[in-house]
Amino acid sequence: MNPRPDFYAILGISRDATPEEIRRAYVEAARRLHPDKNVAPGETELFLEIQQAYETLSDPKRRKAYDATLPPAESTSSILTPEVIFSRPQLVRLNEPQLIYVLLTLRPSPEQLSLPLPALNVCLVLDRSTSMKGVKIDLLKAATIQFLRSARPEDIVSVVAFSDRAEVIIPASYYRDRLRLETLVRNIQPSGATEIFQGLQTGLAEVQRAYNNQRINHIILLTDGYTYGDEQACLNLAEEAMRNGIGISAFGLGTEWNDIFLDQLAGRTGNTSAYIAHPKDIQKFLLEKFKELTNILCDEVVLMGELSQGVQVNYAFRLQPQPGPIPFHHTTALGTVIRSEGLSVLFEFLIHPSALNSSPLTLWSGRIRISMASQPIPPPPIPLRLERLVEEDASPEPPPPAIVQALSRLMLYRLYEQARQDIQAGHHERATRLLKSLAEHLIRQDQHQLAHTVLLEAEHLQRKRTFSLTGEKEIKYGTRALLLPPPGSKQT
Amino acid sequence: MNICSKCLCPNPVGALFCAECGASLIPTELTTQSFRTDRFDASADGAIVSPPPITLPHRDQAWASLHLIESGHILPLADRNDYTLGRYTEGQPILPDIDLSPYQAYAAGVSRLHALIKREGKRVIIVDLGSSNGTYVNGKRLTTRTEHLLNHGDIIALGKLKLQILLH
């Protein structure tokens, strides 16, 4: 028997939370559970408990008296087990900057795996601009219908089609009246320009209308074109979605779309963009996404904390699920935790000599905040502190295999990324050299086809001084895909 | 600083892979190939004197054989009068006649089209085809695209990959 959750658990904070954290947790919980908004039965009672918890904890005197009545705190989260691996056991006292890598993995604890799969509230936001004409739109419609058919009785689905304006094809609802709804999808006709904001805004409204924090609330955007002028509005919308617990994934079809923008858009919610080379693959990608969404254990994992003086994060990269770079800030959305795989992120820390005055040196300290569709009250955040001793001599110990393996694959993507930056800066020779190195490494890792694409691209670069649209996406998403563990090696 | 041994670019301390070329910066025993140099004795003038060639089982058609010193394999040269030596990679327009990639050619620095061995009457000749890491005969580097006469038992090095030529 679980005892009644204490006030800290109700607010989803730890016992040593600061007054500011208490206030923030309350505001957030209140926004979600306010009687004007809540939908599930029992949420009004929950809101009253939150109210009571906040009234007690926000008053220092009452908080102290309340603390005295509590049993000793339980050990940290039993939902996710964080595992931290450093590239070396210690830092070295040096007069130059040095790097250290940290691999953070969050694995679901075994009892979490037996929880029922979450219900979805998902909206497909589909590009129907003129460029989709022909086989593309036909395959897209077929894939959409397959996606809808995979919906379970408890899932809520909606479909929005957009060009320079958006139209709700299927409003957020259970997928019951199949024949009628599928006819609506079949009647989608391509015409007009691409304005992603129109589609996103309408899609977000559908998801919000059916929003329930016990579901996975998600927008799947699929486009084959560039959007012009509304990028910033889209990003703002994605941030709003993130604040409201709604994720966005983005698929780019063909080669005429802005991968950096779609990455940023999805990245705002801890997701990434994906590249669909051929329209015949749309169905495969959509069905995989459906499966991934139903297997989400934590729909949001956020890192909140501070770096020490003289320490910076050069690079943060999610290895799984959805490999992709993560913009690192004070508050960083790391992504979702999938049941079978967990979440793993690799950080590259740069330590300046000025930071080495104290030993052990705390690189970063803070909390991992998680939210779960299965729990209306967010579980308490997991405290995390990354620290290393500072020694005079380097350790001869080789770096842990897990880090070497991850970096040897990430290095491929980073060579590509660096080449792309060099092209933008006009350093074509260096970019060509980087691509040739990339091809060599790919050959050694038996990725002959991708190596071939990279060599062709290096040639194209020498002639045209830029990437080809196809080559660029093939290499970017090809090297990213290499980061996923090979099929069959997944841990159970 | 941590200097990459492959491209000589500086990397910060703690880096595990070179940011310029992607080469591993982790010291391991496996990154350098060891060659059994003890089997060659340097003579007084610095030239390398090869060990006595091993006698081959008689091969009817072969006019010469290549003895891969590291692995001990013997590759007979028979059907045609010239053979290009190199390393096969996917997407490469011109393929070498003899692909040395099973013998660590990549790690030894063998180019894709490295050298040519041909027969002219009774003479056997080697030509470097503009390889990156050079072709050596008995320790002396050959001038690119210049013919060099081979003698029975000569040690040829393609980059660091060593072969002995056996004439029949």
XYZ file of C-alpha atoms in Angstrom:
660
model
C 0.000 0.000 0.000
C 1.272 3.400 -0.939
C 0.839 6.049 1.726
C -0.942 9.204 0.643
C 1.447 11.311 -1.397
C 2.942 14.139 0.618
C 2.713 17.767 -0.464
C 6.099 17.628 -2.149
C 5.058 14.677 -4.280
C 1.792 16.374 -5.165
C 3.687 19.374 -6.495
C 6.345 17.190 -8.083
C 9.278 18.763 -6.280
C 11.984 17.500 -3.970
C 12.140 18.120 -0.228
C 14.861 20.720 -0.568
C 12.968 22.763 -3.181
C 13.516 26.515 -3.044
C 10.514 28.858 -2.581
C 10.859 29.812 -6.247
C 10.682 26.141 -7.321
C 7.603 25.643 -5.168
C 5.928 28.620 -6.758
C 6.822 27.510 -10.272
C 5.583 23.960 -9.667
C 2.323 25.301 -8.327
C 1.734 27.643 -11.251
C 2.426 24.873 -13.697
C 0.209 22.320 -11.960
C -2.549 24.861 -11.519
C -2.464 25.726 -15.192
C -2.945 22.104 -16.138
C -5.486 21.157 -13.528
C -7.527 24.314 -13.144
C -11.248 23.432 -12.912
C -11.851 25.531 -16.055
C -9.562 23.261 -18.013
C -9.464 19.800 -16.541
C -11.367 17.026 -18.242
C -10.676 13.738 -16.490
C -12.814 12.840 -13.496
C -11.134 13.514 -10.189
C -8.986 16.361 -11.401
C -10.856 18.989 -9.461
C -10.016 17.132 -6.234
C -6.418 17.002 -7.393
C -6.453 20.727 -7.985
C -7.689 21.306 -4.447
C -4.881 19.184 -3.062
C -2.365 21.211 -5.033
C -3.902 24.361 -3.674
C -3.544 23.013 -0.146
C 0.016 21.841 -0.732
C 1.040 25.211 -2.060
C -0.576 27.110 0.810
C 1.357 25.016 3.306
C 4.744 24.918 1.595
C 4.836 28.549 0.507
C 4.673 29.671 4.152
C 8.085 29.017 5.786
C 6.607 28.526 9.259
C 3.893 26.123 8.165
C 6.375 24.340 5.891
C 8.708 23.717 8.826
C 5.908 22.371 10.973
C 4.726 20.164 8.118
C 8.249 18.852 7.435
C 8.495 17.674 11.018
C 5.504 15.364 10.481
C 7.013 13.660 7.409
C 8.676 10.250 7.475
C 12.295 10.227 6.212
C 12.482 10.874 2.468
C 12.395 7.874 0.160
C 15.274 7.146 -2.119
C 15.314 8.847 -5.513
C 13.002 8.106 -8.321
C 12.017 4.528 -8.846
C 10.759 5.299 -12.331
C 13.978 6.014 -14.172
C 17.459 4.968 -13.235
C 19.999 7.528 -14.345
C 23.403 6.195 -15.320
C 26.345 8.532 -15.863
C 29.571 7.514 -17.606
C 32.539 9.888 -17.885
C 35.188 9.627 -20.597
C 37.906 9.750 -17.921
C 38.046 9.287 -14.184
C 39.548 12.705 -13.459
C 40.445 16.116 -14.808
C 44.062 17.197 -15.107
C 45.441 20.461 -13.768
C 46.441 22.199 -17.014
C 46.942 25.680 -18.367
C 44.877 24.992 -21.445
C 41.235 24.070 -22.000
C 40.381 20.362 -21.842
C 37.441 18.214 -22.873
C 35.511 15.587 -20.986
C 32.591 13.582 -22.302
C 29.572 12.493 -20.295
C 27.118 9.838 -21.398
C 23.818 10.152 -19.537
C 21.379 7.262 -19.859
C 17.927 7.107 -18.296
C 16.542 3.596 -18.179
C 13.018 2.735 -17.145
C 12.918 0.511 -14.097
C 11.434 -2.936 -14.786
C 8.109 -2.357 -13.026
C 7.422 0.604 -15.322
C 7.425 -1.708 -18.315
C 4.283 -3.461 -17.141
C 2.210 -0.259 -17.114
C -0.468 -0.099 -19.806
C 0.502 1.724 -22.996
C -0.639 5.351 -23.017
C -3.528 6.534 -25.177
C -2.724 9.061 -27.899
C -4.095 12.437 -28.863
C -2.342 12.941 -32.155
C -2.841 15.262 -35.099
C -1.407 14.712 -38.582
C -0.608 18.069 -40.176
C -0.165 17.370 -43.873
C 1.211 19.543 -46.659
C -1.158 19.648 -49.623
C 0.574 22.402 -51.593
C 0.721 22.169 -55.393
C 4.103 20.451 -55.290
C 2.451 17.412 -53.660
C 0.467 16.712 -56.851
C 0.527 13.258 -58.395
C 1.933 10.184 -56.801
C 3.081 12.030 -53.655
C -0.394 13.048 -52.515
C -1.825 9.638 -53.410
C 0.754 7.813 -51.343
C 0.347 10.338 -48.548
C -3.412 9.744 -48.439
C -2.923 5.990 -48.426
C -0.374 6.273 -45.612
C -2.677 8.564 -43.631
C -5.510 6.040 -43.875
C -3.204 3.253 -42.700
C -2.074 5.448 -39.829
C -5.691 6.146 -38.831
C -6.560 2.471 -39.027
C -3.803 1.620 -36.597
C -5.485 3.862 -34.010
C -6.750 1.896 -31.008
C -10.261 2.473 -29.604
C -8.873 4.771 -26.905
C -6.802 6.957 -29.272
C -7.940 10.388 -30.382
C -6.836 11.360 -33.884
C -7.217 14.420 -36.067
C -6.038 15.402 -39.557
C -5.249 18.895 -40.837
C -4.278 19.649 -44.448
C -2.552 22.921 -45.270
C -1.145 24.932 -48.119
C -1.245 28.713 -47.664
C -4.315 28.125 -45.559
C -5.284 25.197 -43.365
C -8.352 23.052 -43.181
C -9.424 20.546 -40.537
C -10.114 17.337 -42.457
C -10.886 15.224 -39.397
C -11.528 17.030 -36.105
C -10.001 15.537 -32.969
C -12.140 12.492 -32.205
C -12.107 8.745 -31.677
C -11.684 6.908 -34.938
C -15.133 5.365 -35.241
C -16.976 6.292 -38.437
C -14.205 4.901 -40.612
C -15.873 4.959 -44.010
C -16.877 8.590 -43.769
C -13.560 9.763 -42.304
C -11.498 7.893 -44.877
C -13.522 9.462 -47.672
C -12.663 12.862 -46.232
C -8.967 11.968 -46.428
C -9.316 10.659 -49.989
C -10.886 13.955 -51.038
C -7.841 16.046 -50.110
C -6.790 17.942 -53.262
C -3.382 19.565 -53.688
C -3.231 23.306 -54.425
C -1.560 26.458 -53.136
C 1.785 27.417 -51.563
C 3.401 26.073 -48.379
C 2.837 27.998 -45.152
C 3.719 25.710 -42.298
C 2.471 28.129 -39.647
C -1.090 27.852 -40.957
C -1.010 24.086 -40.622
C 0.703 24.029 -37.241
C -1.634 26.553 -35.701
C -4.712 24.627 -36.803
C -3.164 21.308 -35.752
C -2.212 22.679 -32.349
C -5.787 23.887 -31.814
C -7.088 20.364 -32.512
C -4.633 18.741 -30.105
C -5.352 21.357 -27.464
C -9.073 20.845 -27.772
C -8.679 17.175 -26.854
C -5.727 17.755 -24.518
C -5.423 15.462 -21.564
C -2.236 15.004 -19.635
C -2.874 11.284 -19.334
C -2.465 10.962 -23.076
C 0.521 11.448 -25.346
C -0.353 14.742 -27.039
C 1.487 15.085 -30.297
C 1.565 16.787 -33.694
C 3.116 15.072 -36.709
C 4.022 17.547 -39.431
C 4.765 16.333 -42.948
C 5.927 18.754 -45.643
C 7.746 18.680 -48.964
C 8.534 22.369 -49.277
C 10.139 25.487 -47.858
C 7.998 27.808 -45.830
C 8.723 31.486 -46.301
C 8.698 34.199 -43.701
C 6.773 32.413 -40.961
C 9.672 30.438 -39.462
C 9.858 32.500 -36.284
C 6.092 32.304 -35.780
C 6.347 28.516 -36.146
C 9.132 28.307 -33.559
C 7.145 30.411 -31.121
C 4.210 28.100 -31.643
C 6.440 25.079 -30.950
C 7.539 26.669 -27.694
C 3.935 27.201 -26.732
C 3.234 23.555 -27.588
C 6.163 22.482 -25.398
C 4.896 24.539 -22.446
C 1.524 22.871 -22.846
C 2.939 19.358 -22.923
C 2.466 18.835 -26.669
C 5.237 17.345 -28.776
C 5.956 18.011 -32.453
C 7.731 15.678 -34.874
C 8.528 16.772 -38.403
C 8.993 14.779 -41.586
C 10.536 16.276 -44.717
C 9.609 14.585 -47.968
C 12.025 14.718 -50.908
C 14.818 17.274 -50.892
C 13.234 20.713 -51.254
C 12.694 21.540 -47.606
C 14.606 23.257 -44.848
C 16.096 20.597 -42.596
C 17.664 23.075 -40.189
C 14.314 24.763 -39.618
C 12.425 21.491 -39.154
C 15.096 20.320 -36.703
C 14.718 23.511 -34.700
C 10.953 23.259 -34.769
C 10.842 19.669 -33.540
C 13.844 20.321 -31.281
C 11.860 22.880 -29.296
C 9.775 19.965 -28.030
C 12.658 17.481 -27.627
C 12.093 15.776 -30.981
C 13.925 15.841 -34.325
C 13.141 16.003 -37.991
C 13.354 12.956 -40.215
C 14.000 12.637 -43.919
C 11.713 10.633 -46.201
C 13.519 10.202 -49.503
C 10.708 8.552 -51.464
C 6.937 9.024 -51.120
C 6.514 5.247 -50.987
C 8.261 5.326 -47.589
C 5.752 7.735 -45.995
C 3.645 4.892 -44.667
C 6.597 3.151 -43.055
C 7.700 6.350 -41.301
C 4.193 7.217 -40.092
C 3.525 3.747 -38.721
C 6.903 3.688 -36.993
C 6.109 7.030 -35.434
C 2.754 5.692 -34.239
C 4.467 2.758 -32.591
C 7.052 5.008 -31.004
C 4.374 7.321 -29.590
C 2.464 4.449 -28.020
C 5.683 3.233 -26.408
C 6.535 6.505 -24.741
C 7.023 6.140 -21.021
C 7.996 9.732 -20.195
C 6.791 12.262 -22.720
C 9.134 14.936 -21.500
C 12.532 14.804 -19.843
C 13.977 18.196 -18.987
C 17.367 19.005 -17.589
C 17.364 22.073 -15.330
C 20.460 23.329 -13.651
C 23.637 25.360 -13.696
C 27.104 24.976 -15.148
C 30.007 26.004 -12.945
C 32.157 29.007 -13.813
C 34.653 28.170 -16.545
C 32.700 25.122 -17.723
C 30.726 25.065 -20.944
C 28.825 22.488 -22.940
C 30.213 22.426 -26.475
C 27.783 19.899 -27.694
C 24.848 17.817 -26.553
C 23.570 15.017 -28.716
C 20.745 12.564 -28.187
C 21.845 9.092 -29.257
C 18.472 7.474 -28.767
C 15.594 7.704 -29.375
C 15.613 10.031 -32.411
C 19.323 10.825 -32.741
C 19.943 14.535 -33.110
C 21.734 17.549 -31.645
C 20.138 19.160 -28.575
C 20.439 22.905 -28.002
C 21.824 23.203 -24.464
C 20.468 25.915 -22.164
C 19.621 26.451 -18.525
C 16.518 24.371 -19.268
C 17.104 21.694 -21.872
C 14.454 19.402 -23.343
C 16.270 16.091 -23.709
C 13.414 14.246 -25.380
C 11.216 11.304 -24.549
C 11.904 7.999 -22.845
C 10.789 4.993 -24.861
C 9.973 1.888 -22.827
C 12.293 -0.545 -24.498
C 15.243 1.776 -25.043
C 15.443 4.500 -22.484
C 17.041 7.803 -23.349
C 20.721 8.465 -23.816
C 22.477 11.759 -24.375
C 26.153 12.510 -24.889
C 27.619 15.809 -23.669
C 30.959 17.362 -24.540
C 32.132 19.630 -21.727
C 34.925 22.144 -22.215
C 36.749 23.006 -19.004
C 38.777 26.206 -18.857
C 41.842 26.343 -16.600
C 40.092 28.904 -14.371
C 37.601 26.251 -13.271
C 40.259 23.900 -11.895
C 40.787 25.669 -8.588
C 38.584 23.364 -6.589
C 38.637 19.590 -6.426
C 36.270 17.885 -6.926
C 35.009 20.229 -9.607
C 31.250 20.284 -10.155
C 30.708 20.541 -13.898
C 26.969 20.818 -13.710
C 24.377 20.348 -11.037
C 20.628 20.401 -11.134
C 17.661 18.149 -11.631
C 16.072 15.968 -14.229
C 12.380 16.752 -14.396
C 10.188 14.136 -16.001
C 6.560 14.047 -16.940
C 4.587 10.908 -17.577
C 1.245 10.391 -19.224
C 0.502 7.604 -16.741
C 0.846 9.952 -13.775
C -1.167 13.146 -13.576
C 1.146 14.339 -10.804
C 4.661 14.627 -12.148
C 7.067 12.377 -10.227
C 9.692 14.143 -8.111
C 12.673 15.388 -10.131
C 15.875 13.372 -9.976
C 18.769 15.367 -8.550
C 21.970 15.077 -10.575
C 25.463 16.386 -9.992
C 28.315 15.846 -12.441
C 31.657 16.170 -10.723
C 35.239 15.022 -11.170
C 38.405 15.165 -9.113
C 41.178 17.401 -10.394
C 44.555 15.636 -10.356
C 48.084 16.540 -11.359
C 48.538 13.651 -13.787
C 46.323 12.119 -16.398
C 45.020 8.629 -15.756
C 46.389 5.973 -18.101
C 43.029 4.219 -18.013
C 41.447 3.887 -21.477
C 38.065 5.598 -21.905
C 34.988 3.383 -21.300
C 33.942 1.413 -24.414
C 30.397 2.820 -24.314
C 31.751 6.350 -24.792
C 34.294 5.367 -27.431
C 31.643 3.506 -29.370
C 29.172 6.381 -29.209
C 31.797 8.933 -30.199
C 33.196 6.865 -33.051
C 29.758 7.028 -34.620
C 28.952 10.571 -33.595
C 32.282 11.642 -35.121
C 30.863 10.766 -38.554
C 27.901 13.072 -38.116
C 30.112 15.798 -36.755
C 32.453 15.631 -39.746
C 29.401 16.222 -41.920
C 28.190 19.030 -39.699
C 31.583 20.717 -39.714
C 31.772 20.416 -43.512
C 28.410 22.112 -43.794
C 29.527 24.964 -41.569
C 32.705 25.334 -43.604
C 30.749 25.572 -46.840
C 28.640 28.332 -45.366
C 31.780 30.148 -44.270
C 33.326 29.692 -47.725
C 36.037 27.205 -46.662
C 35.426 24.804 -49.492
C 38.779 23.108 -49.395
C 38.464 22.210 -45.759
C 34.906 21.005 -46.326
C 36.107 18.765 -49.161
C 38.837 17.371 -46.961
C 36.357 16.654 -44.167
C 34.041 14.832 -46.556
C 36.912 12.708 -47.820
C 37.821 11.766 -44.262
C 34.173 10.974 -43.629
C 34.095 8.685 -46.673
C 37.215 6.856 -45.486
C 35.697 6.208 -42.075
C 32.421 5.065 -43.609
C 34.262 2.573 -45.790
C 36.024 1.238 -42.755
C 32.685 0.823 -40.987
C 31.346 -1.001 -44.071
C 28.907 1.764 -45.003
C 29.831 1.595 -48.669
C 26.720 3.133 -50.104
C 26.815 6.160 -47.868
C 30.570 6.506 -48.495
C 29.833 6.566 -52.197
C 27.277 9.366 -51.715
C 29.819 11.306 -49.656
C 32.523 10.978 -52.338
C 30.122 12.120 -55.044
C 29.234 15.043 -52.819
C 32.896 15.941 -52.329
C 33.219 16.036 -56.115
C 30.065 18.130 -56.453
C 31.468 20.470 -53.829
C 34.688 21.001 -55.758
C 32.788 21.798 -58.942
C 29.812 23.770 -57.627
C 31.132 24.989 -54.260
C 28.008 23.795 -52.487
C 26.214 20.611 -51.446
C 23.634 19.080 -53.736
C 20.190 19.057 -52.128
C 19.890 15.292 -52.247
C 23.428 14.569 -51.132
C 23.180 16.897 -48.190
C 20.095 15.213 -46.775
C 21.302 11.709 -47.578
C 24.514 12.358 -45.651
C 22.930 14.216 -42.762
C 20.213 11.691 -42.037
C 22.391 8.778 -43.128
C 25.117 9.554 -40.596
C 22.483 10.233 -37.949
C 20.853 6.887 -38.533
C 24.192 5.197 -37.858
C 23.904 6.323 -34.256
C 20.999 4.015 -33.595
C 22.061 0.687 -32.195
C 21.900 -2.029 -34.854
C 18.612 -3.967 -34.833
C 18.667 -6.933 -32.534
C 21.105 -5.394 -30.071
C 18.402 -3.713 -28.020
C 18.453 -4.518 -24.386
C 15.351 -5.930 -22.864
C 47.376 19.816 -26.785
C 46.750 16.485 -28.348
C 48.241 16.234 -31.842
C 46.472 13.891 -34.254
C 48.979 11.444 -35.644
C 47.117 11.216 -38.942
C 46.587 14.836 -39.984
C 48.801 16.591 -37.390
C 45.971 18.886 -36.302
C 45.877 19.995 -32.671
C 42.953 18.849 -30.529
C 42.162 19.776 -26.919
C 43.284 17.445 -24.143
C 40.573 14.897 -23.483
C 39.383 14.723 -27.116
C 38.914 11.136 -28.257
C 38.563 11.681 -31.997
C 40.276 14.281 -34.183
C 37.850 17.060 -35.129
C 39.621 17.533 -38.472
C 39.870 14.017 -39.822
C 37.941 11.839 -37.393
C 40.951 9.663 -36.567
C 41.019 8.093 -33.126
C 43.195 9.919 -30.616
C 43.029 7.067 -28.122
C 46.398 5.385 -27.791
C 46.015 1.693 -28.499
C 48.305 -1.033 -29.658
C 46.167 -1.529 -32.703
C 46.661 1.803 -34.389
C 50.120 1.012 -35.774
C 50.866 -2.061 -37.792
C 53.897 -4.036 -36.781
C 56.062 -5.450 -39.521
C 58.476 -8.227 -38.923
C 61.501 -6.182 -39.806
C 63.729 -8.658 -37.970
C 63.646 -10.766 -41.073
C 65.580 -8.177 -43.046
C 69.122 -7.289 -42.249
C 70.472 -3.919 -43.112
C 73.801 -4.232 -44.849
C 76.655 -1.836 -44.347
C 75.560 0.634 -47.049
C 72.043 0.838 -45.659
C 70.364 -1.066 -48.468
C 68.141 -3.880 -47.363
C 69.246 -7.366 -48.210
C 66.340 -9.694 -48.676
C 66.157 -13.113 -47.122
C 66.576 -16.066 -49.481
C 63.298 -16.509 -51.346
C 61.178 -19.473 -50.460
C 60.900 -22.048 -53.186
C 57.450 -22.295 -54.645
C 55.611 -25.344 -55.727
C 55.797 -25.296 -59.505
C 52.964 -23.390 -61.088
C 52.499 -24.048 -64.756
C 51.379 -20.751 -66.134
C 52.649 -18.266 -63.593
C 55.498 -16.031 -64.718
C 55.851 -14.561 -61.237
C 54.253 -14.642 -57.790
C 53.776 -12.094 -55.078
C 54.564 -13.281 -51.588
C 52.741 -11.219 -48.957
C 55.255 -11.133 -46.187
C 52.959 -10.294 -43.324
C 50.313 -12.902 -44.047
C 52.399 -15.460 -45.914
C 49.946 -15.615 -48.818
C 51.215 -16.226 -52.337
C 49.448 -14.615 -55.304
C 50.485 -16.110 -58.664
C 50.598 -13.801 -61.719
C 49.651 -15.881 -64.721
C 46.825 -15.039 -67.086
C 47.920 -11.675 -68.341
C 51.052 -9.725 -68.910
C 50.357 -6.834 -66.601
C 48.627 -6.438 -63.264
C 47.677 -3.301 -61.392
C 47.912 -3.522 -57.616
C 45.697 -1.536 -55.300
C 42.785 -1.531 -53.011
C 39.135 -1.907 -53.960
C 36.571 0.572 -52.666
C 32.947 0.889 -53.661
C 32.106 3.405 -56.346
C 35.627 3.565 -57.649
C 35.623 3.876 -61.443
C 38.865 1.986 -62.160
C 39.478 -1.212 -60.270
C 42.870 -2.720 -59.562
C 43.531 -6.160 -61.020
C 44.766 -7.357 -57.661
C 42.819 -6.140 -54.683
C 45.036 -6.050 -51.620
C 42.341 -4.952 -49.155
C 42.183 -8.416 -47.516
C 45.785 -7.835 -46.437
C 45.279 -4.665 -44.375
C 46.008 -2.554 -47.440
C 44.038 0.365 -46.091
C 45.898 0.526 -42.805
C 49.219 0.084 -44.605
C 48.526 3.092 -46.831
C 48.036 1.360 -50.171
C 46.398 3.644 -52.747
C 43.419 2.528 -54.786
C 45.603 2.261 -57.876
C 49.047 1.940 -56.440
C 51.450 0.199 -58.805
C 51.695 -1.860 -61.975
C 53.713 -5.049 -62.429
C 54.284 -6.173 -66.020
C 56.239 -8.685 -68.040
C 58.287 -7.680 -71.061
C 59.886 -10.762 -72.496
C 61.870 -12.166 -69.634
C 62.041 -8.913 -67.740
C 59.574 -8.089 -64.955
C 59.003 -4.401 -64.335
C 57.227 -2.383 -61.633
C 55.826 1.139 -62.082
C 54.441 3.357 -59.338
C 51.104 4.822 -60.515
C 51.261 8.032 -58.521
C 50.418 6.486 -55.173
C 50.076 8.656 -52.077
C 52.515 6.757 -49.918
C 55.009 5.612 -52.526
C 56.369 2.340 -53.851
C 59.687 1.061 -52.552
C 61.959 -1.672 -53.887
C 64.436 -2.979 -51.368
C 63.891 0.157 -49.308
C 64.437 2.676 -52.117
C 61.530 4.839 -53.196
C 60.709 4.703 -56.896
C 60.110 7.779 -58.998
C 56.430 7.917 -59.958
C 55.558 6.550 -63.385
C 59.072 5.339 -64.053
C 59.836 1.718 -64.871
C 61.992 -0.254 -62.495
C 63.389 -3.694 -63.217
C 62.633 -6.331 -60.600
C 64.916 -9.172 -59.636
C 63.924 -12.453 -58.060
C 63.436 -11.963 -54.345
C 63.168 -8.164 -54.348
C 61.114 -6.717 -51.522
C 58.436 -4.331 -52.719
C 56.673 -2.024 -50.288
C 53.394 -0.379 -51.265
C 53.194 2.216 -48.535
C 53.873 -0.088 -45.618
C 52.536 -3.275 -47.177
C 55.478 -5.519 -48.009
C 55.543 -8.078 -50.791
C 58.319 -10.183 -52.191
C 58.487 -10.822 -55.933
C 59.236 -14.382 -56.946
C 60.139 -14.881 -60.607
C 59.552 -18.200 -62.264
